[in-house]
Structure formats: C-alpha cells, structure tokens
Amino acid sequence: MPEATVMRVAVLADAHGNLLALEAVLADLRAQAPDLVVNLGDLATGPFDPVGSADVQIALGCPTLAGNHERNLLEGDDASGSVAFARPLLSVAHMAWIETLPATLRLADGEVFACHGSPAGGDLDYLLDDVGSGRAVLAPEDAILPRLVGIGSARLVLCGHTHMPRVVQIGNVTVVNPGSIGMPAYTDNSPVPHAIETGAPHARYAVMTREPGGVWSADLRAVAYDWDQAAQQARKNGKLNVARWTATGRV
C-alpha cells in the first residue's frame, strides 16, 4: 500500500431542513478541524426550517450533492410531504443553487467517492441496508458489491439516504453512511414498506481520517441538541409523525 498523508474528512448527510440539529453538528465539527467537509444531500426538505438550513449549507461552501429530495424539488414532485412543505418557502436563489449540485463527487484525487444513494443505483438505492423484513439490517456483501460499480480507484465511499449510521469494509474499500443530521427515524413504502430507527434523537455525522498507511478510520458522531424544540417545529407544521421521530429516534 502506498504511503499517504493524514487527511480528515467530515461527512454530512440528510439535514432535512432541521436547522437546530445542523447548527449543533457544525459547532461540533469546528472542533474536529477537518481538512474537507462533504455534504451528501437531502438538504432542506422537512417540516423544520427549510430556508434557514439551506442558507447555512450554502454558506458552508463545501462540496455538496443533490439527494433524491433535491431532484424532487427540481422536478416538481410533491408526492413527499417534506418536499411539498419546503418548496413554497425556498427562493429562486435557493433553487438555482440546488440546480448546480451534482449527483456524485470524486474527491482527494479519486480516493473518495461520494453519492447520496449508491454509486451504481442512483439516489434512491440503499447501498448498505436490506429492508425486505420491514426493518433495516446490514445487506450481505454480495448484494453490496454490485452497488459499488463505478467508484473507480476509490478507497472510501460515502453514502447517505437511509439515515442509518454504518461503517462497512468491502475488500479494500471502506463504505460509510454518517447517519442523518436532522431526521433519526422515518417510514417509507419503497422498495417495500419499512421503518428506519436509530433509536436515539441525536444529530449524526462522521469524521473520517486517512492514516499514514492509507487506511481510513471512522468516527461516527452523535451530537446532542434541543431535539424537543425541533420536534415542536415539526408538530407546529402539522407533521406529528416527524415530531415523534425527531424526539425519539423511533417510529
């Protein structure tokens, strides 16, 4: 393995408009002093503060992806209640920024590949999780491998979408989902009816460190913040289920 310098990458994902959680994560992140910050999408859609969270994420100026919710915003798909809530609040400038966001990123001279869902399957694909039972469990390696097609020479793959924090080693590739900044649980009907539960209301992100030998280590961080206040925002905006998920990390 070639020698590599130490590098620290902070990984954000799935803020879903929860500005209170986002601010807590960014305060914690500043103390970590990363060399690079990457944002994996699903940025502002949620019954919290879409405008405030979009403004903060734009101001970060970091490499940022479009998740499926950004695609839905641009396509006018209001099937998701979160998208329908956020769309009328976001400005022309917000939407113009969203239009510039790529679906994937290659960083650190190709050593890092970032996506929202999976490299091969797009922004709705569950890269690491199998939800066939109605609950998220780690998918077998032979199911994950085909979803990694397209990463090139990357040794670190970053994904979001499922909100489930995980670090998985596939051969010489480390795959990391940092979890969700702003929504620690949810339910969905696709690809089958299922629930995602992290079991705690903390705001999640990850800090990855490339050690001198080129191996990546992972710090999955769970940050306390005023999740009761965030839940109250969701409740005020008519989303009682999101309020419960936000306050408990359970569905």
mmCIF file of C-alpha atoms in Angstrom:
data_model
loop_
_atom_site.group_PDB
_atom_site.id
_atom_site.type_symbol
_atom_site.label_atom_id
_atom_site.label_comp_id
_atom_site.label_asym_id
_atom_site.label_seq_id
_atom_site.Cartn_x
_atom_site.Cartn_y
_atom_site.Cartn_z
ATOM 1 C CA MET A 1 0.000 0.000 0.000
ATOM 2 C CA PRO A 2 1.471 3.401 -0.933
ATOM 3 C CA GLU A 3 2.240 5.860 1.800
ATOM 4 C CA ALA A 4 -0.437 8.517 2.248
ATOM 5 C CA THR A 5 -0.606 11.648 4.347
ATOM 6 C CA VAL A 6 -3.121 12.041 7.152
ATOM 7 C CA MET A 7 -6.398 13.577 5.971
ATOM 8 C CA ARG A 8 -9.613 14.280 7.875
ATOM 9 C CA VAL A 9 -12.962 14.399 6.067
ATOM 10 C CA ALA A 10 -16.187 15.449 7.801
ATOM 11 C CA VAL A 11 -19.267 13.864 6.236
ATOM 12 C CA LEU A 12 -22.719 15.446 6.490
ATOM 13 C CA ALA A 13 -25.975 13.998 5.161
ATOM 14 C CA ASP A 14 -29.739 14.287 5.319
ATOM 15 C CA ALA A 15 -30.210 17.515 7.277
ATOM 16 C CA HIS A 16 -33.805 17.658 6.004
ATOM 17 C CA GLY A 17 -34.229 21.287 6.990
ATOM 18 C CA ASN A 18 -33.541 20.710 10.687
ATOM 19 C CA LEU A 19 -31.537 23.851 11.381
ATOM 20 C CA LEU A 20 -31.230 23.218 15.134
ATOM 21 C CA ALA A 21 -29.592 19.846 14.519
ATOM 22 C CA LEU A 22 -27.426 21.276 11.729
ATOM 23 C CA GLU A 23 -26.105 24.092 13.914
ATOM 24 C CA ALA A 24 -25.203 21.619 16.674
ATOM 25 C CA VAL A 25 -23.343 19.418 14.198
ATOM 26 C CA LEU A 26 -21.430 22.359 12.745
ATOM 27 C CA ALA A 27 -20.415 23.524 16.215
ATOM 28 C CA ASP A 28 -19.082 20.046 16.981
ATOM 29 C CA LEU A 29 -17.451 19.825 13.559
ATOM 30 C CA ARG A 30 -15.443 23.013 14.035
ATOM 31 C CA ALA A 31 -13.668 21.406 16.981
ATOM 32 C CA GLN A 32 -12.714 18.458 14.765
ATOM 33 C CA ALA A 33 -10.811 20.744 12.357
ATOM 34 C CA PRO A 34 -11.363 18.614 9.221
ATOM 35 C CA ASP A 35 -9.405 19.202 6.037
ATOM 36 C CA LEU A 36 -12.555 18.726 3.960
ATOM 37 C CA VAL A 37 -16.309 18.796 4.540
ATOM 38 C CA VAL A 38 -18.653 16.867 2.215
ATOM 39 C CA ASN A 39 -22.449 17.137 2.208
ATOM 40 C CA LEU A 40 -24.380 14.184 0.735
ATOM 41 C CA GLY A 41 -27.757 15.803 0.082
ATOM 42 C CA ASP A 42 -31.403 15.864 1.241
ATOM 43 C CA LEU A 43 -30.608 19.314 2.488
ATOM 44 C CA ALA A 44 -33.663 21.418 3.270
ATOM 45 C CA THR A 45 -36.842 19.372 2.873
ATOM 46 C CA GLY A 46 -38.504 18.777 6.210
ATOM 47 C CA PRO A 47 -41.070 20.439 8.493
ATOM 48 C CA PHE A 48 -38.486 22.467 10.397
ATOM 49 C CA ASP A 49 -36.681 25.467 8.860
ATOM 50 C CA PRO A 50 -36.002 24.855 5.150
ATOM 51 C CA VAL A 51 -34.858 28.393 4.423
ATOM 52 C CA GLY A 52 -32.514 28.713 7.390
ATOM 53 C CA SER A 53 -30.954 25.313 6.819
ATOM 54 C CA ALA A 54 -30.494 25.988 3.097
ATOM 55 C CA ASP A 55 -28.813 29.309 3.845
ATOM 56 C CA VAL A 56 -26.391 27.698 6.298
ATOM 57 C CA GLN A 57 -25.496 24.868 3.925
ATOM 58 C CA ILE A 58 -24.949 27.258 1.026
ATOM 59 C CA ALA A 59 -22.675 29.364 3.231
ATOM 60 C CA LEU A 60 -20.562 26.300 4.064
ATOM 61 C CA GLY A 61 -19.255 26.388 0.502
ATOM 62 C CA CYS A 62 -18.290 22.722 0.722
ATOM 63 C CA PRO A 63 -18.663 20.010 -1.931
ATOM 64 C CA THR A 64 -22.378 19.188 -1.853
ATOM 65 C CA LEU A 65 -24.515 16.600 -3.643
ATOM 66 C CA ALA A 66 -28.118 16.582 -4.756
ATOM 67 C CA GLY A 67 -30.085 13.872 -3.000
ATOM 68 C CA ASN A 68 -33.413 12.474 -4.119
ATOM 69 C CA HIS A 69 -35.217 15.328 -2.374
ATOM 70 C CA GLU A 70 -33.269 17.927 -4.372
ATOM 71 C CA ARG A 71 -34.193 16.048 -7.543
ATOM 72 C CA ASN A 72 -37.827 16.007 -6.441
ATOM 73 C CA LEU A 73 -37.729 19.732 -5.773
ATOM 74 C CA LEU A 74 -36.403 20.426 -9.255
ATOM 75 C CA GLU A 75 -38.805 18.024 -10.960
ATOM 76 C CA GLY A 76 -41.811 19.448 -9.132
ATOM 77 C CA ASP A 77 -42.536 16.107 -7.481
ATOM 78 C CA ASP A 78 -44.622 16.925 -4.406
ATOM 79 C CA ALA A 79 -45.520 13.334 -3.516
ATOM 80 C CA SER A 80 -43.303 13.659 -0.448
ATOM 81 C CA GLY A 81 -44.812 15.772 2.303
ATOM 82 C CA SER A 82 -41.354 17.081 3.116
ATOM 83 C CA VAL A 83 -40.827 18.334 -0.429
ATOM 84 C CA ALA A 84 -44.311 19.838 -0.557
ATOM 85 C CA PHE A 85 -43.666 21.728 2.677
ATOM 86 C CA ALA A 86 -40.290 23.136 1.669
ATOM 87 C CA ARG A 87 -40.873 24.013 -1.986
ATOM 88 C CA PRO A 88 -43.021 27.165 -1.498
ATOM 89 C CA LEU A 89 -40.588 28.510 1.102
ATOM 90 C CA LEU A 90 -37.375 28.196 -0.901
ATOM 91 C CA SER A 91 -36.372 31.161 -3.038
ATOM 92 C CA VAL A 92 -35.307 31.386 -6.661
ATOM 93 C CA ALA A 93 -31.722 31.695 -5.392
ATOM 94 C CA HIS A 94 -32.050 28.532 -3.322
ATOM 95 C CA MET A 95 -33.395 26.623 -6.300
ATOM 96 C CA ALA A 96 -30.665 27.965 -8.567
ATOM 97 C CA TRP A 97 -28.061 26.646 -6.135
ATOM 98 C CA ILE A 98 -29.776 23.263 -5.973
ATOM 99 C CA GLU A 99 -29.696 23.094 -9.778
ATOM 100 C CA THR A 100 -25.888 23.280 -9.694
ATOM 101 C CA LEU A 101 -25.459 20.272 -7.392
ATOM 102 C CA PRO A 102 -24.052 17.059 -8.895
ATOM 103 C CA ALA A 103 -25.353 13.543 -8.242
ATOM 104 C CA THR A 104 -21.905 12.178 -7.311
ATOM 105 C CA LEU A 105 -18.459 13.527 -6.477
ATOM 106 C CA ARG A 106 -14.911 12.241 -6.749
ATOM 107 C CA LEU A 107 -12.583 13.828 -4.204
ATOM 108 C CA ALA A 108 -8.998 13.547 -2.973
ATOM 109 C CA ASP A 109 -7.664 12.633 -6.416
ATOM 110 C CA GLY A 110 -10.274 9.904 -6.782
ATOM 111 C CA GLU A 111 -9.617 8.219 -3.447
ATOM 112 C CA VAL A 112 -13.034 9.323 -2.141
ATOM 113 C CA PHE A 113 -16.318 8.700 -3.969
ATOM 114 C CA ALA A 114 -19.431 10.420 -2.624
ATOM 115 C CA CYS A 115 -23.045 9.672 -3.523
ATOM 116 C CA HIS A 116 -26.466 10.010 -1.931
ATOM 117 C CA GLY A 117 -27.838 6.500 -2.514
ATOM 118 C CA SER A 118 -25.343 4.195 -4.194
ATOM 119 C CA PRO A 119 -22.716 4.607 -6.934
ATOM 120 C CA ALA A 120 -24.450 2.225 -9.342
ATOM 121 C CA GLY A 121 -28.111 2.543 -8.390
ATOM 122 C CA GLY A 122 -28.749 6.261 -8.023
ATOM 123 C CA ASP A 123 -30.188 8.458 -5.291
ATOM 124 C CA LEU A 124 -32.949 6.063 -4.179
ATOM 125 C CA ASP A 125 -30.740 2.992 -3.763
ATOM 126 C CA TYR A 126 -29.989 1.574 -0.326
ATOM 127 C CA LEU A 127 -26.296 0.780 -0.567
ATOM 128 C CA LEU A 128 -25.678 -0.912 2.787
ATOM 129 C CA ASP A 129 -29.129 -1.796 4.074
ATOM 130 C CA ASP A 130 -31.666 -4.525 3.341
ATOM 131 C CA VAL A 131 -35.229 -3.548 4.302
ATOM 132 C CA GLY A 132 -37.012 -6.649 2.994
ATOM 133 C CA SER A 133 -38.076 -7.594 6.522
ATOM 134 C CA GLY A 134 -39.580 -4.155 7.162
ATOM 135 C CA ARG A 135 -36.553 -3.112 9.232
ATOM 136 C CA ALA A 136 -33.053 -2.118 8.171
ATOM 137 C CA VAL A 137 -30.413 -4.810 8.501
ATOM 138 C CA LEU A 138 -26.942 -4.900 7.002
ATOM 139 C CA ALA A 139 -27.095 -6.233 3.447
ATOM 140 C CA PRO A 140 -24.831 -9.194 2.570
ATOM 141 C CA GLU A 141 -21.547 -8.421 0.859
ATOM 142 C CA ASP A 142 -22.658 -9.983 -2.424
ATOM 143 C CA ALA A 143 -25.595 -7.549 -2.519
ATOM 144 C CA ILE A 144 -23.422 -4.521 -1.745
ATOM 145 C CA LEU A 145 -20.677 -5.259 -4.283
ATOM 146 C CA PRO A 146 -22.723 -4.604 -7.469
ATOM 147 C CA ARG A 147 -23.933 -1.313 -5.993
ATOM 148 C CA LEU A 148 -20.301 -0.136 -5.821
ATOM 149 C CA VAL A 149 -19.780 -0.352 -9.584
ATOM 150 C CA GLY A 150 -18.421 2.952 -10.838
ATOM 151 C CA ILE A 151 -16.254 4.023 -7.904
ATOM 152 C CA GLY A 152 -13.014 3.652 -9.868
ATOM 153 C CA SER A 153 -9.972 3.572 -7.607
ATOM 154 C CA ALA A 154 -11.774 4.993 -4.551
ATOM 155 C CA ARG A 155 -10.833 3.508 -1.193
ATOM 156 C CA LEU A 156 -13.525 5.454 0.702
ATOM 157 C CA VAL A 157 -17.167 5.545 -0.428
ATOM 158 C CA LEU A 158 -19.579 7.938 1.295
ATOM 159 C CA CYS A 159 -23.346 7.476 1.097
ATOM 160 C CA GLY A 160 -26.470 8.777 2.803
ATOM 161 C CA HIS A 161 -30.197 8.328 2.124
ATOM 162 C CA THR A 162 -31.018 5.571 4.632
ATOM 163 C CA HIS A 163 -30.203 7.714 7.712
ATOM 164 C CA MET A 164 -28.612 4.609 9.248
ATOM 165 C CA PRO A 165 -25.038 5.189 10.519
ATOM 166 C CA ARG A 166 -22.753 2.408 9.333
ATOM 167 C CA VAL A 167 -19.105 1.643 8.599
ATOM 168 C CA VAL A 168 -18.678 -1.390 6.335
ATOM 169 C CA GLN A 169 -15.487 -2.839 4.879
ATOM 170 C CA ILE A 170 -15.765 -4.442 1.435
ATOM 171 C CA GLY A 171 -12.339 -5.705 0.397
ATOM 172 C CA ASN A 172 -10.044 -2.686 0.479
ATOM 173 C CA VAL A 173 -12.953 -0.219 0.267
ATOM 174 C CA THR A 174 -14.408 1.452 3.374
ATOM 175 C CA VAL A 175 -18.072 2.414 2.943
ATOM 176 C CA VAL A 176 -19.566 4.926 5.373
ATOM 177 C CA ASN A 177 -23.041 6.255 5.962
ATOM 178 C CA PRO A 178 -22.780 9.053 8.560
ATOM 179 C CA GLY A 179 -26.456 8.894 9.501
ATOM 180 C CA SER A 180 -28.863 11.808 9.327
ATOM 181 C CA ILE A 181 -28.240 15.228 10.787
ATOM 182 C CA GLY A 182 -31.888 16.063 11.159
ATOM 183 C CA MET A 183 -34.174 13.012 10.999
ATOM 184 C CA PRO A 184 -33.149 9.973 13.087
ATOM 185 C CA ALA A 185 -36.108 7.793 12.094
ATOM 186 C CA TYR A 186 -38.674 7.515 9.319
ATOM 187 C CA THR A 187 -41.010 5.190 7.464
ATOM 188 C CA ASP A 188 -41.224 4.606 3.712
ATOM 189 C CA ASN A 189 -43.107 2.385 1.299
ATOM 190 C CA SER A 190 -40.312 1.929 -1.239
ATOM 191 C CA PRO A 191 -38.857 -0.520 -2.139
ATOM 192 C CA VAL A 192 -41.182 -2.200 0.399
ATOM 193 C CA PRO A 193 -42.944 -0.783 3.477
ATOM 194 C CA HIS A 194 -40.258 -0.360 6.122
ATOM 195 C CA ALA A 195 -39.079 1.637 9.112
ATOM 196 C CA ILE A 196 -35.690 3.141 9.846
ATOM 197 C CA GLU A 197 -34.871 3.690 13.519
ATOM 198 C CA THR A 198 -31.556 4.762 15.001
ATOM 199 C CA GLY A 199 -33.004 4.571 18.495
ATOM 200 C CA ALA A 200 -31.796 7.990 19.653
ATOM 201 C CA PRO A 201 -32.666 11.579 18.669
ATOM 202 C CA HIS A 202 -29.080 12.808 18.303
ATOM 203 C CA ALA A 203 -27.849 14.666 15.224
ATOM 204 C CA ARG A 204 -25.439 12.422 13.325
ATOM 205 C CA TYR A 205 -22.382 12.961 11.171
ATOM 206 C CA ALA A 206 -18.998 11.308 10.667
ATOM 207 C CA VAL A 207 -15.335 12.242 10.642
ATOM 208 C CA MET A 208 -13.107 10.029 8.511
ATOM 209 C CA THR A 209 -9.344 10.007 8.987
ATOM 210 C CA ARG A 210 -6.884 8.665 6.438
ATOM 211 C CA GLU A 211 -3.996 7.297 8.445
ATOM 212 C CA PRO A 212 -0.355 7.470 7.223
ATOM 213 C CA GLY A 213 -0.584 3.965 5.744
ATOM 214 C CA GLY A 214 -3.606 4.929 3.639
ATOM 215 C CA VAL A 215 -6.239 3.121 5.729
ATOM 216 C CA TRP A 216 -9.369 5.067 6.689
ATOM 217 C CA SER A 217 -10.686 5.136 10.249
ATOM 218 C CA ALA A 218 -14.184 6.317 11.135
ATOM 219 C CA ASP A 219 -15.669 8.350 13.951
ATOM 220 C CA LEU A 220 -19.475 8.175 13.817
ATOM 221 C CA ARG A 221 -20.565 11.132 15.929
ATOM 222 C CA ALA A 222 -23.904 11.576 17.708
ATOM 223 C CA VAL A 223 -24.419 15.173 18.845
ATOM 224 C CA ALA A 224 -26.907 16.252 21.491
ATOM 225 C CA TYR A 225 -29.082 19.285 20.734
ATOM 226 C CA ASP A 226 -32.546 20.582 21.627
ATOM 227 C CA TRP A 227 -34.473 17.885 19.790
ATOM 228 C CA ASP A 228 -37.646 18.675 21.737
ATOM 229 C CA GLN A 229 -37.620 22.146 20.183
ATOM 230 C CA ALA A 230 -37.076 20.641 16.746
ATOM 231 C CA ALA A 231 -39.947 18.238 17.368
ATOM 232 C CA GLN A 232 -42.116 21.180 18.339
ATOM 233 C CA GLN A 233 -41.321 22.821 14.984
ATOM 234 C CA ALA A 234 -42.485 19.694 13.176
ATOM 235 C CA ARG A 235 -45.586 19.496 15.331
ATOM 236 C CA LYS A 236 -46.409 23.161 14.663
ATOM 237 C CA ASN A 237 -46.089 22.480 10.948
ATOM 238 C CA GLY A 238 -48.589 19.636 11.131
ATOM 239 C CA LYS A 239 -46.180 16.665 10.995
ATOM 240 C CA LEU A 240 -46.897 14.720 14.167
ATOM 241 C CA ASN A 241 -45.119 11.604 12.943
ATOM 242 C CA VAL A 242 -41.931 13.574 12.148
ATOM 243 C CA ALA A 243 -42.161 15.202 15.583
ATOM 244 C CA ARG A 244 -42.184 11.763 17.212
ATOM 245 C CA TRP A 245 -39.280 10.516 15.062
ATOM 246 C CA THR A 246 -37.283 13.645 15.838
ATOM 247 C CA ALA A 247 -37.780 13.490 19.602
ATOM 248 C CA THR A 248 -37.132 9.758 19.999
ATOM 249 C CA GLY A 249 -35.242 8.288 17.039
ATOM 250 C CA ARG A 250 -38.050 5.720 16.833
ATOM 251 C CA VAL A 251 -41.120 5.438 14.622
#
